[in-house]
Coordinates of C-alpha atoms and ligand atoms in Angstrom, one line a residue:
X151 CA -28.3 12.0 -21.5
X152 CA -26.3 11.0 -25.0
X153 CA -22.4 10.5 -24.8
X154 CA -20.3 11.4 -27.3
X155 CA -18.0 8.6 -28.7
X156 CA -14.5 10.0 -26.8
X157 CA -17.0 10.6 -23.4
X158 CA -18.2 6.8 -23.7
X159 CA -14.2 5.9 -23.7
X160 CA -13.4 7.8 -21.0
X161 CA -15.9 6.6 -19.0
X162 CA -15.2 2.6 -19.7
X163 CA -11.3 3.5 -19.2
X164 CA -12.0 5.1 -16.2
X165 CA -14.3 2.2 -15.0
X166 CA -11.7 -0.2 -15.7
X167 CA -9.2 2.0 -13.8
X168 CA -11.2 2.1 -10.6
X169 CA -13.1 -1.3 -10.8
X170 CA -11.7 -3.6 -8.3
X171 CA -12.9 -6.5 -10.3
X172 CA -10.9 -6.2 -13.2
X173 CA -8.2 -8.6 -13.4
X174 CA -4.8 -8.2 -11.8
X175 CA -2.2 -9.8 -12.1
X176 CA -0.4 -10.2 -8.2
X177 CA 2.9 -8.4 -8.3
X178 CA 2.3 -6.2 -11.1
X179 CA 0.5 -3.4 -9.7
X180 CA 0.6 -0.8 -12.4
X181 CA 2.8 -2.4 -14.8
X182 CA 3.3 -3.9 -18.1
X183 CA 2.5 -7.5 -17.7
X184 CA 5.3 -10.4 -18.8
X185 CA 3.3 -10.9 -22.5
X186 CA 3.3 -6.8 -22.9
X187 CA -0.4 -6.6 -22.3
X188 CA -0.9 -3.4 -19.9
X189 CA -2.4 -4.7 -16.0
X190 CA -4.9 -2.5 -15.0
X191 CA -3.6 -0.8 -12.0
X192 CA -5.1 -1.3 -8.4
X193 CA -7.0 1.8 -7.6
X194 CA -5.0 2.0 -4.4
X195 CA -1.9 1.2 -5.6
X196 CA 0.9 3.0 -6.3
X197 CA 2.1 3.2 -10.3
X198 CA 4.8 1.5 -9.9
X199 CA 5.6 0.9 -13.6
X200 CA 4.3 3.8 -15.4
X201 CA 4.2 2.1 -19.2
X202 CA 2.1 2.9 -21.8
X203 CA -1.5 1.8 -21.2
X204 CA -3.6 0.9 -24.3
X205 CA -7.4 1.5 -24.6
X206 CA -10.1 -1.0 -24.1
X207 CA -9.9 -3.1 -27.8
X208 CA -6.6 -1.6 -29.2
X209 CA -3.2 -3.2 -28.9
X210 CA -0.7 -2.0 -26.2
X211 CA 1.4 0.7 -27.4
X212 CA 4.8 -0.7 -28.6
X213 CA 7.2 -0.5 -25.2
X214 CA 9.9 2.3 -25.7
X215 CA 13.6 1.1 -25.4
X216 CA 15.1 4.0 -24.0
X217 CA 13.6 4.5 -20.1
X218 CA 14.8 7.8 -17.5
X219 CA 15.8 6.8 -14.2
X220 CA 13.0 8.1 -11.4
X221 CA 14.9 7.1 -8.7
X222 CA 18.7 6.1 -7.5
X223 CA 19.0 2.1 -7.5
X224 CA 22.1 0.8 -6.1
X225 CA 23.3 -2.8 -7.3
X226 CA 22.5 -5.3 -4.8
X227 CA 23.9 -7.8 -6.6
X228 CA 27.2 -8.5 -9.0
X229 CA 24.5 -8.6 -11.8
X230 CA 22.7 -5.6 -11.0
X231 CA 23.3 -2.1 -12.3
X232 CA 23.2 0.7 -10.2
X233 CA 22.1 4.1 -11.8
X234 CA 20.8 7.6 -10.5
X235 CA 17.8 9.6 -10.8
X236 CA 17.4 11.1 -14.3
X237 CA 19.9 8.6 -16.0
X238 CA 19.0 7.3 -19.2
X239 CA 18.9 3.6 -19.5
X240 CA 18.5 1.5 -22.9
X241 CA 16.2 -1.4 -22.1
X242 CA 17.8 -5.0 -23.8
X243 CA 15.9 -7.5 -22.1
X244 CA 12.1 -6.9 -21.0
X245 CA 11.3 -10.6 -20.7
X246 CA 10.9 -10.7 -17.0
X247 CA 8.1 -8.5 -15.5
X248 CA 9.6 -7.1 -12.9
X249 CA 13.6 -6.8 -13.6
X250 CA 14.9 -5.5 -16.8
X251 CA 18.0 -6.2 -18.5
X252 CA 19.7 -2.8 -19.6
X253 CA 22.6 -0.3 -20.5
X254 CA 22.9 2.9 -18.7
X255 CA 23.4 5.6 -21.7
X256 CA 24.0 8.7 -19.4
X257 CA 25.2 9.3 -15.6
X258 CA 28.1 7.8 -13.2
X259 CA 27.3 4.2 -14.7
X260 CA 27.3 5.0 -18.0
X261 CA 27.8 1.9 -20.7
X262 CA 27.7 -0.1 -17.3
X263 CA 24.8 -3.2 -18.2
X264 CA 22.8 -4.9 -15.6
X265 CA 19.4 -5.6 -14.0
X266 CA 17.2 -2.8 -13.1
X267 CA 14.0 -2.9 -11.3
X268 CA 11.6 -2.2 -13.7
X269 CA 9.5 0.1 -11.6
X270 CA 12.2 2.4 -11.4
X271 CA 12.0 3.9 -14.8
X272 CA 9.5 5.4 -17.0
X273 CA 10.3 5.9 -21.0
X274 CA 12.1 8.6 -21.9
X275 CA 10.2 11.6 -22.6
X276 CA 6.8 10.2 -21.6
X277 CA 4.8 12.2 -18.8
X278 CA 5.2 9.6 -16.3
X279 CA 9.3 10.4 -16.6
X280 CA 8.3 14.0 -15.9
X281 CA 9.4 15.1 -12.1
X282 CA 6.7 16.7 -11.5
X283 CA 4.3 14.2 -12.6
X284 CA 2.4 12.4 -9.9
X285 CA 0.0 10.1 -10.8
X286 CA -2.3 8.7 -8.1
X287 CA -2.0 11.1 -6.0
X288 CA -5.0 12.7 -3.6
X289 CA -5.2 16.3 -2.7
X290 CA -4.1 15.8 1.0
X291 CA -1.3 13.5 -0.3
X292 CA 0.2 16.3 -2.5
X293 CA -0.1 18.3 0.5
X294 CA 2.1 16.5 2.8
X295 CA 4.4 15.7 0.2
X296 CA 4.8 19.4 -0.7
X297 CA 5.2 20.6 2.9
X298 CA 7.9 17.7 3.8
X299 CA 11.2 19.0 4.1
X300 CA 13.1 19.7 1.0
X301 CA 10.5 21.6 -0.9
X302 CA 10.5 25.4 -1.0
X303 CA 8.4 28.4 -2.3
X304 CA 7.1 27.5 -5.8
X305 CA 7.7 23.8 -5.6
X306 CA 4.6 22.2 -7.4
X307 CA 3.7 18.5 -8.7
X308 CA 0.5 17.9 -11.1
X309 CA -1.4 15.0 -10.0
X310 CA -4.0 12.8 -11.5
X311 CA -6.3 11.6 -9.0
X312 CA -7.7 7.7 -9.4
X313 CA -10.5 8.6 -7.5
X314 CA -11.2 11.0 -10.6
X315 CA -9.5 9.9 -13.5
X316 CA -8.4 12.4 -16.1
X317 CA -8.9 15.1 -13.6
X318 CA -5.7 17.1 -13.2
X319 CA -4.7 19.3 -10.6
X320 CA -1.6 21.4 -10.5
X321 CA -0.4 21.7 -6.3
X322 CA 1.9 24.4 -5.8
X323 CA 3.5 25.2 -2.2
X324 CA 3.4 28.8 -1.4
X325 CA 5.3 30.2 1.7
X326 CA 4.2 27.1 3.4
X327 CA 0.9 26.6 2.1
X328 CA -0.3 24.3 -0.7
X329 CA -2.9 25.9 -3.3
X330 CA -4.5 23.9 -5.7
X331 CA -5.5 24.5 -9.4
X332 CA -7.7 22.3 -11.6
X333 CA -6.0 22.0 -15.0
X334 CA -8.6 21.4 -17.6
X335 CA -8.6 20.4 -21.0
X336 CA -10.5 21.5 -24.3
X337 CA -11.7 19.4 -27.0
X338 CA -9.2 19.8 -28.9
X339 CA -7.1 18.1 -26.1
X340 CA -5.1 21.3 -25.3
X341 CA -4.6 21.7 -21.3
X342 CA -5.6 25.5 -19.6
X343 CA -5.2 26.8 -16.0
X344 CA -6.7 30.1 -17.1
X345 CA -8.8 30.1 -20.1
X346 CA -6.1 33.1 -21.3
X347 CA -4.0 30.6 -21.9
X348 CA -3.6 27.2 -23.7
X349 CA -1.1 24.5 -24.1
X350 CA -0.4 21.6 -26.6
X351 CA 1.1 19.6 -23.5
X352 CA 1.3 19.5 -20.0
X353 CA 5.2 19.8 -20.2
X354 CA 4.6 23.1 -22.1
X355 CA 2.0 24.4 -19.5
X356 CA 4.8 24.1 -16.7
X357 CA 7.5 25.4 -18.8
X358 CA 5.0 28.8 -19.1
X359 CA 4.5 28.8 -15.4
X360 CA 7.8 28.6 -14.6
X361 CA 8.7 31.8 -16.3
X362 CA 5.9 33.6 -15.3
X363 CA 3.0 33.9 -12.4
X364 CA 0.5 35.2 -14.9
X365 CA -2.3 34.5 -12.3
X366 CA -0.8 31.6 -10.4
X367 CA 0.3 32.8 -6.8
X368 CA 3.5 32.0 -7.1
X369 CA 5.8 31.2 -10.4
X370 CA 6.5 27.4 -10.6
X371 CA 9.9 26.6 -9.1
X372 CA 11.1 23.3 -8.7
X373 CA 9.1 19.8 -8.9
X374 CA 8.0 18.6 -5.7
X375 CA 10.6 16.2 -4.2
X376 CA 9.6 12.6 -4.9
X377 CA 9.5 10.7 -1.3
X378 CA 10.7 7.4 -1.1
X379 CA 11.5 4.8 -3.8
X380 CA 8.9 2.2 -4.3
X381 CA 9.8 -1.2 -3.0
X382 CA 11.5 -3.3 -5.8
X383 CA 9.5 -6.6 -6.9
X384 CA 11.6 -9.2 -5.2
X385 CA 15.2 -8.6 -3.7
X386 CA 16.8 -8.9 -7.3
X387 CA 16.5 -10.7 -10.8
X388 CA 18.1 -13.9 -9.1
X389 CA 15.7 -14.4 -6.2
X390 CA 12.9 -13.1 -7.9
X391 CA 11.6 -16.5 -8.9
X392 CA 14.1 -18.9 -6.5
X393 CA 13.2 -17.3 -3.1
X394 CA 14.7 -19.7 -0.9
X395 CA 18.2 -17.9 0.0
X396 CA 21.2 -19.1 1.6
X397 CA 21.1 -18.4 5.3
X398 CA 25.0 -17.1 4.7
X399 CA 23.6 -14.1 2.5
X400 CA 21.8 -12.9 5.4
X401 CA 23.8 -10.8 8.4
X402 CA 21.6 -10.2 11.5
X403 CA 22.2 -6.7 12.7
X404 CA 20.0 -5.8 15.6
X405 CA 16.7 -7.4 17.3
X406 CA 13.7 -5.1 16.7
X407 CA 11.4 -7.2 18.5
X408 CA 9.5 -10.4 19.3
X409 CA 6.3 -11.7 18.4
X410 CA 4.0 -14.7 19.0
X411 CA 6.2 -16.5 16.1
X412 CA 9.8 -15.6 17.3
X413 CA 12.3 -12.7 17.3
X414 CA 12.5 -10.2 14.4
X415 CA 15.7 -8.6 13.6
X416 CA 16.7 -5.8 11.0
X417 CA 19.6 -7.7 8.8
X418 CA 21.3 -7.0 5.8
X419 CA 21.1 -9.3 2.5
X420 CA 24.3 -9.8 0.3
X421 CA 26.1 -6.9 2.5
X422 CA 23.8 -4.3 0.5
X423 CA 20.1 -4.3 0.9
X424 CA 18.5 -3.5 4.2
X425 CA 15.8 -6.5 5.4
X426 CA 13.5 -7.4 8.4
X427 CA 14.3 -11.3 9.4
X428 CA 11.7 -12.9 11.3
X429 CA 12.9 -16.1 12.9
X430 CA 10.3 -18.8 13.6
X431 CA 10.8 -20.5 17.2
X432 CA 11.7 -24.1 16.1
X433 CA 8.4 -26.1 16.9
X434 CA 6.1 -23.7 16.1
X435 CA 5.0 -24.6 12.7
X436 CA 5.4 -27.6 10.5
X437 CA 8.2 -26.2 8.3
X438 CA 6.1 -28.2 4.7
X439 CA 3.1 -26.2 6.2
X440 CA 4.7 -22.9 6.5
X441 CA 6.4 -23.3 2.9
X442 CA 3.2 -23.9 1.1
X443 CA 1.7 -21.0 3.1
X444 CA 5.1 -18.9 2.1
X445 CA 4.4 -20.0 -1.5
X446 CA 1.0 -17.9 -1.6
X447 CA 2.3 -15.5 0.5
X448 CA 4.9 -14.6 -2.1
X449 CA 2.1 -13.7 -4.9
X450 CA 0.3 -11.4 -2.7
X451 CA 1.6 -8.4 -3.8
X452 CA 0.2 -4.5 -2.8
X453 CA 2.0 -1.6 -1.7
X454 CA -0.2 -2.1 1.5
X455 CA 0.8 -5.5 2.3
X456 CA 4.4 -6.5 3.5
X457 CA 6.5 -8.1 1.1
X458 CA 7.7 -11.4 1.4
X459 CA 11.5 -11.3 -0.5
X460 CA 12.5 -14.9 0.2
X461 CA 13.2 -17.5 3.2
X462 CA 15.7 -19.6 4.7
X463 CA 13.8 -23.0 5.6
X464 CA 17.0 -25.4 5.4
X465 CA 17.8 -25.7 8.8
X466 CA 16.4 -24.0 12.1
X467 CA 15.0 -21.6 12.7
X468 CA 13.1 -20.6 9.6
X469 CA 14.2 -17.5 8.4
X470 CA 11.3 -14.7 7.0
X471 CA 13.0 -12.4 5.1
X472 CA 10.9 -9.4 4.2
X473 CA 10.5 -5.6 3.7
X474 CA 12.1 -3.7 6.6
X475 CA 9.5 -0.8 8.2
X476 CA 11.3 2.3 9.7
X477 CA 8.7 2.5 12.9
X478 CA 7.8 -1.0 13.6
X479 CA 4.3 -2.1 14.5
X480 CA 1.6 0.2 14.4
X481 CA 0.4 -0.4 17.8
X482 CA 3.8 0.5 19.3
X483 CA 4.1 3.7 16.9
X484 CA 0.5 5.0 18.4
X485 CA 1.2 4.1 22.1
X486 CA 4.8 6.1 21.6
X487 CA 3.1 8.8 20.1
X488 CA -0.2 9.6 22.0
X489 CA -1.3 12.0 19.4
X490 CA 1.8 14.3 19.8
X491 CA 2.4 14.0 16.0
X492 CA -0.4 12.0 14.6
X493 CA -3.8 13.8 14.4
X494 CA -7.2 12.3 13.6
X495 CA -6.8 12.8 9.8
X496 CA -3.1 10.7 9.7
X497 CA -5.4 7.9 12.0
X498 CA -8.4 8.6 9.5
X499 CA -5.8 7.8 6.9
X500 CA -4.1 4.9 8.4
X501 CA -7.4 2.9 8.7
X502 CA -8.1 3.6 5.1
X503 CA -4.5 2.2 4.4
X504 CA -4.9 -1.2 6.2
X505 CA -9.0 -1.4 4.5
X506 CA -6.6 -1.0 1.0
X507 CA -4.6 -4.0 1.7
X508 CA -7.3 -6.1 2.8
X509 CA -9.6 -5.1 0.1
X510 CA -6.7 -6.5 -1.8
X511 CA -6.7 -9.9 0.1
X512 CA -10.4 -9.6 0.1
X513 CA -9.9 -9.8 -3.9
X514 CA -7.5 -12.9 -3.8
X515 CA -10.0 -15.0 -1.8
X516 CA -7.3 -14.8 1.0
X517 CA -8.1 -14.8 4.8
X518 CA -5.6 -12.7 7.5
X519 CA -7.0 -14.0 10.6
X520 CA -5.1 -12.1 12.7
X521 CA -5.8 -8.7 11.9
X522 CA -4.8 -6.2 14.4
X523 CA -2.5 -3.2 15.2
X524 CA 0.1 -5.1 16.4
X525 CA 0.2 -6.6 12.8
X526 CA 0.4 -3.7 10.8
X527 CA 3.6 -1.7 10.4
X528 CA 5.0 1.7 9.8
X529 CA 7.0 3.0 7.4
X530 CA 8.3 6.9 6.6
X531 CA 5.2 9.3 6.7
X532 CA 3.2 7.3 8.4
X533 CA 2.8 4.3 5.0
X534 CA 1.4 1.7 7.1
X535 CA 1.3 -1.9 5.6
X536 CA -0.6 -5.2 6.6
X537 CA 2.2 -7.6 8.2
X538 CA 1.7 -11.6 8.8
X539 CA -1.1 -12.5 6.6
X540 CA -1.4 -15.9 6.4
X541 CA 1.0 -16.9 9.1
X542 CA -1.9 -17.8 11.5
X543 CA -3.0 -20.3 9.3
X544 CA 0.2 -22.5 9.9
X545 CA 1.3 -21.3 13.2
X546 CA 0.9 -24.0 16.2
X547 CA -0.1 -21.8 19.2
X548 CA 1.8 -23.5 21.9
X549 CA 0.8 -27.2 23.5
X550 CA -2.9 -26.0 22.4
X551 CA -3.2 -28.0 19.3
X552 CA -3.6 -26.4 15.8
X553 CA -5.6 -25.0 13.5
X554 CA -6.8 -27.0 10.8
X555 CA -7.9 -26.1 7.1
X556 CA -11.7 -27.0 5.6
X557 CA -10.8 -28.6 2.4
X558 CA -14.1 -27.8 1.2
X559 CA -13.9 -24.0 1.3
X560 CA -10.7 -22.3 1.0
X561 CA -11.9 -19.2 3.0
X562 CA -13.4 -21.0 5.8
X563 CA -11.2 -22.5 8.5
X564 CA -12.4 -24.7 11.6
X565 CA -10.3 -24.4 14.4
X566 CA -9.6 -27.4 17.0
X567 CA -10.9 -27.0 20.5
X568 CA -8.8 -25.4 23.0
X569 CA -6.7 -23.3 20.3
X570 CA -5.4 -19.9 21.6
X571 CA -7.1 -17.0 19.6
X572 CA -6.8 -13.2 20.1
X573 CA -10.3 -13.1 21.4
X574 CA -10.5 -9.1 21.9
X575 CA -10.1 -9.0 17.6
X576 CA -11.8 -12.4 16.8
X577 CA -15.3 -12.5 15.6
X578 CA -18.2 -14.2 17.5
X579 CA -18.9 -16.7 14.4
X580 CA -15.1 -17.5 14.8
X581 CA -15.0 -17.8 18.7
X582 CA -18.2 -19.5 18.8
X583 CA -18.0 -21.5 15.6
X584 CA -14.8 -21.8 14.3
X585 CA -16.0 -20.1 11.4
X586 CA -13.2 -17.6 9.5
X587 CA -13.9 -15.9 6.5
X588 CA -13.2 -12.1 5.5
X589 CA -15.7 -11.3 7.1
X590 CA -14.3 -12.2 10.4
X591 CA -11.4 -10.1 9.2
X592 CA -13.8 -7.2 9.0
X593 CA -14.8 -7.8 12.9
X594 CA -11.0 -7.5 13.7
X595 CA -10.6 -4.6 11.0
X596 CA -13.6 -2.8 13.6
X597 CA -11.3 -3.7 16.5
X598 CA -8.5 -2.0 14.9
X599 CA -9.9 1.3 14.1
X600 CA -11.0 1.0 17.6
X601 CA -6.9 0.5 18.5
X602 CA -6.2 3.4 16.0
X603 CA -8.6 5.8 17.4
X604 CA -7.2 4.9 20.9
X605 CA -3.5 5.4 20.4
X606 CA -3.2 1.6 21.1
X607 CA -5.3 1.0 23.9
X608 CA -6.3 -2.9 24.7
X609 CA -9.7 -3.2 23.3
X610 CA -12.7 -3.5 26.2
X611 CA -10.0 -2.4 28.7
X612 CA -12.4 -3.2 31.8
X613 CA -13.4 -6.6 30.5
X614 CA -11.4 -10.2 30.9
X615 CA -11.0 -12.5 27.6
X616 CA -14.0 -14.6 28.9
X617 CA -16.0 -11.5 29.7
X618 CA -15.8 -10.4 26.4
X619 CA -17.0 -13.8 25.1
X620 CA -19.8 -14.0 27.2
X621 CA -20.8 -10.3 26.5
X622 CA -21.0 -10.9 22.9
X623 CA -23.1 -13.7 23.2
X624 CA -25.8 -11.0 24.4
X625 CA -24.8 -8.6 21.7
X626 CA -22.7 -6.3 23.8
X627 CA -20.4 -3.5 21.7
X628 CA -17.9 -1.5 23.0
X629 CA -18.8 2.6 23.3
X630 CA -17.8 5.2 21.2
X631 CA -14.1 5.9 22.4
X632 CA -13.6 9.5 23.7
X633 CA -12.8 11.7 20.3
X634 CA -13.8 9.5 18.3
X635 CA -15.6 11.1 15.2
X636 CA -19.0 9.9 15.3
X637 CA -18.5 8.6 11.4
X638 CA -15.5 6.3 12.5
X639 CA -17.3 4.8 15.1
X640 CA -20.3 4.0 12.8
X641 CA -18.0 2.2 10.6
X642 CA -16.7 0.1 13.5
X643 CA -20.4 -0.7 14.3
X644 CA -21.1 -1.6 10.7
X645 CA -17.9 -4.1 11.2
X646 CA -19.0 -5.4 14.4
X647 CA -22.7 -6.7 12.7
X648 CA -23.8 -9.8 14.6
X649 CA -24.6 -11.6 11.1
X650 CA -21.1 -11.4 8.8
X651 CA -22.6 -11.0 6.0
X652 CA -24.0 -7.8 7.3
X653 CA -20.8 -6.3 7.7
X654 CA -19.0 -4.4 5.0
X655 CA -16.4 -5.2 2.5
X656 CA -13.1 -4.0 2.7
X657 CA -13.8 -2.2 -0.5
X658 CA -16.4 -0.4 0.9
X659 CA -14.3 0.2 4.4
X660 CA -11.4 1.8 2.2
X661 CA -13.6 4.0 -0.1
X662 CA -15.6 5.0 3.2
X663 CA -12.3 6.1 4.9
X664 CA -10.7 7.6 2.3
X665 CA -13.8 9.8 1.6
X666 CA -13.0 11.6 4.4
X667 CA -10.8 13.4 3.0
X668 CA -12.7 14.7 0.5
X669 CA -15.9 15.7 2.3
X670 CA -14.4 18.8 4.5
X671 CA -10.7 18.6 5.3
X672 CA -11.2 20.4 8.7
X673 CA -14.0 17.8 9.9
X674 CA -12.0 15.6 11.5
X675 CA -10.8 18.0 14.2
X676 CA -13.9 19.6 14.4
X677 CA -15.7 15.9 15.7
X678 CA -13.0 15.3 18.1
X679 CA -15.3 16.8 20.9
X680 CA -17.5 14.1 20.1
Ligands
AMP955 P1 5.8 -9.9 14.9 O1 6.9 -11.4 15.2 O2 5.5 -10.0 13.6 O3 5.0 -9.8 16.0 O4 6.7 -8.6 15.1 C1 7.6 -8.1 16.7 C2 8.2 -6.8 16.4 O5 9.1 -6.9 15.5 C3 7.0 -6.1 16.0 O6 6.4 -5.4 16.7 C4 7.8 -4.9 15.2 O7 8.1 -4.0 16.3 C5 9.0 -5.5 14.7 N1 9.0 -5.8 13.2 C6 8.3 -6.7 12.9 N2 8.4 -6.8 11.5 C7 9.2 -5.7 10.9 C8 9.4 -5.3 9.8 N3 9.4 -5.9 9.0 N4 10.1 -4.2 9.8 C9 10.7 -3.7 11.2 N5 10.1 -3.8 12.2 C10 9.3 -5.1 12.4

């Protein structure tokens, strides 16, 4: 098979885009690096900073100075600049990767200056600045976005699916049903939906089909509403690097729940920004151990991981400040829903999101050690994020000793005799030989999938912890839960392979779950009878 040079370039580029082993700087998925280099986004990361991309071997294109705001942003500190979606901003200083200094050129805040989150803007007149451009959006996600409140007949978006780089599709809402059209490209770079008419740019294509249907099911009317603004990287320019914040800047508003570490509150930072505040029960962990771990946790940034914003570690209790998730833990969310709104396709997607967060940790050689539905949090639109990664490592189970790190291998932990473990989630080699690796996280992920498909049922419902430990020695595994598609159960069983090396990687788990969407959209519900 011979390939043209342009095809080779495109394949190389698409390989780089999707290859999980391409170096990524934590905390800047999809964004330009601080040195102006382009950071290849994670396959599953939301594109948060849509800067210009360089082809391999070529220097990065110059950065634009004028940007368009993609979302509204309300200043959180006196140094910040507020702006509205669509406002134009001149960026004056990009020396920090996540927060830029800018001047508003248009809008309510014109002529004011201050810091802006870099992932809220895109270069003026670039494709990323178009309100209808949704990069890294899968077909099913496009359908959900268009069917959400606020869209109307003819609402549309153009998406580039990262699993098929270069493949563009137009998704349109037609009387409540979403229809998809392939946008093809000719050798001369022109775009077309129907060969009858070609366009030199996507903007021209959109303008044309905004005036006439010309074969589409409906004329394009409004860009699909951009649902939720992305998380900023850190709370503000000032806290991005300096993460110890004064306790007085946090106001506790309401108790959200309590977990093994202590109570969790909804809080307000600096009287402006909603956050979650995890209070660590005094004596539960050594504060030096915790701070060392928190240094690592803060660097782990991915759209499917709860972001650690800051800590208050002077005095007790220690506060951990993280992003706030509207629906709380996945376990409670599923138990409340019981299948009323959450369908099998949502459950599969939830599993895929957790696998995506864990695939990132896997790449960073980081072990969660307590992966379970109680440690996954849910936001709007069923967005799931993995929480509490790393905390189990520094947590002292009450009166039962603590975990010790094996210094020879960062990825293996040993556990002192008598330490409390979540037995039903813990892999046999971790239970019996005290070995915790990313593969013991994979075992726990299989249990988490069980929790997801059973709407939060406790695993091994008829067995005590002691019985589970005993039965696992005899290779016992849970049976396929009622209403669980066989393909999902097969994935669980892969995760529960006796030998850790035989278990899949999180990267494989992620694509296997995501592939459910591509195979046959109706298949999930058809398999409910298994
Ligand atoms: P945990 O200590 O993590 O087990 O949290 C206890 C409870 O607090 C959870 O079950 C959630 O309902 C709630 N919670 C914890 N973290 C957050 C968060 N970041 N956003 C919203 N709710 C949270």
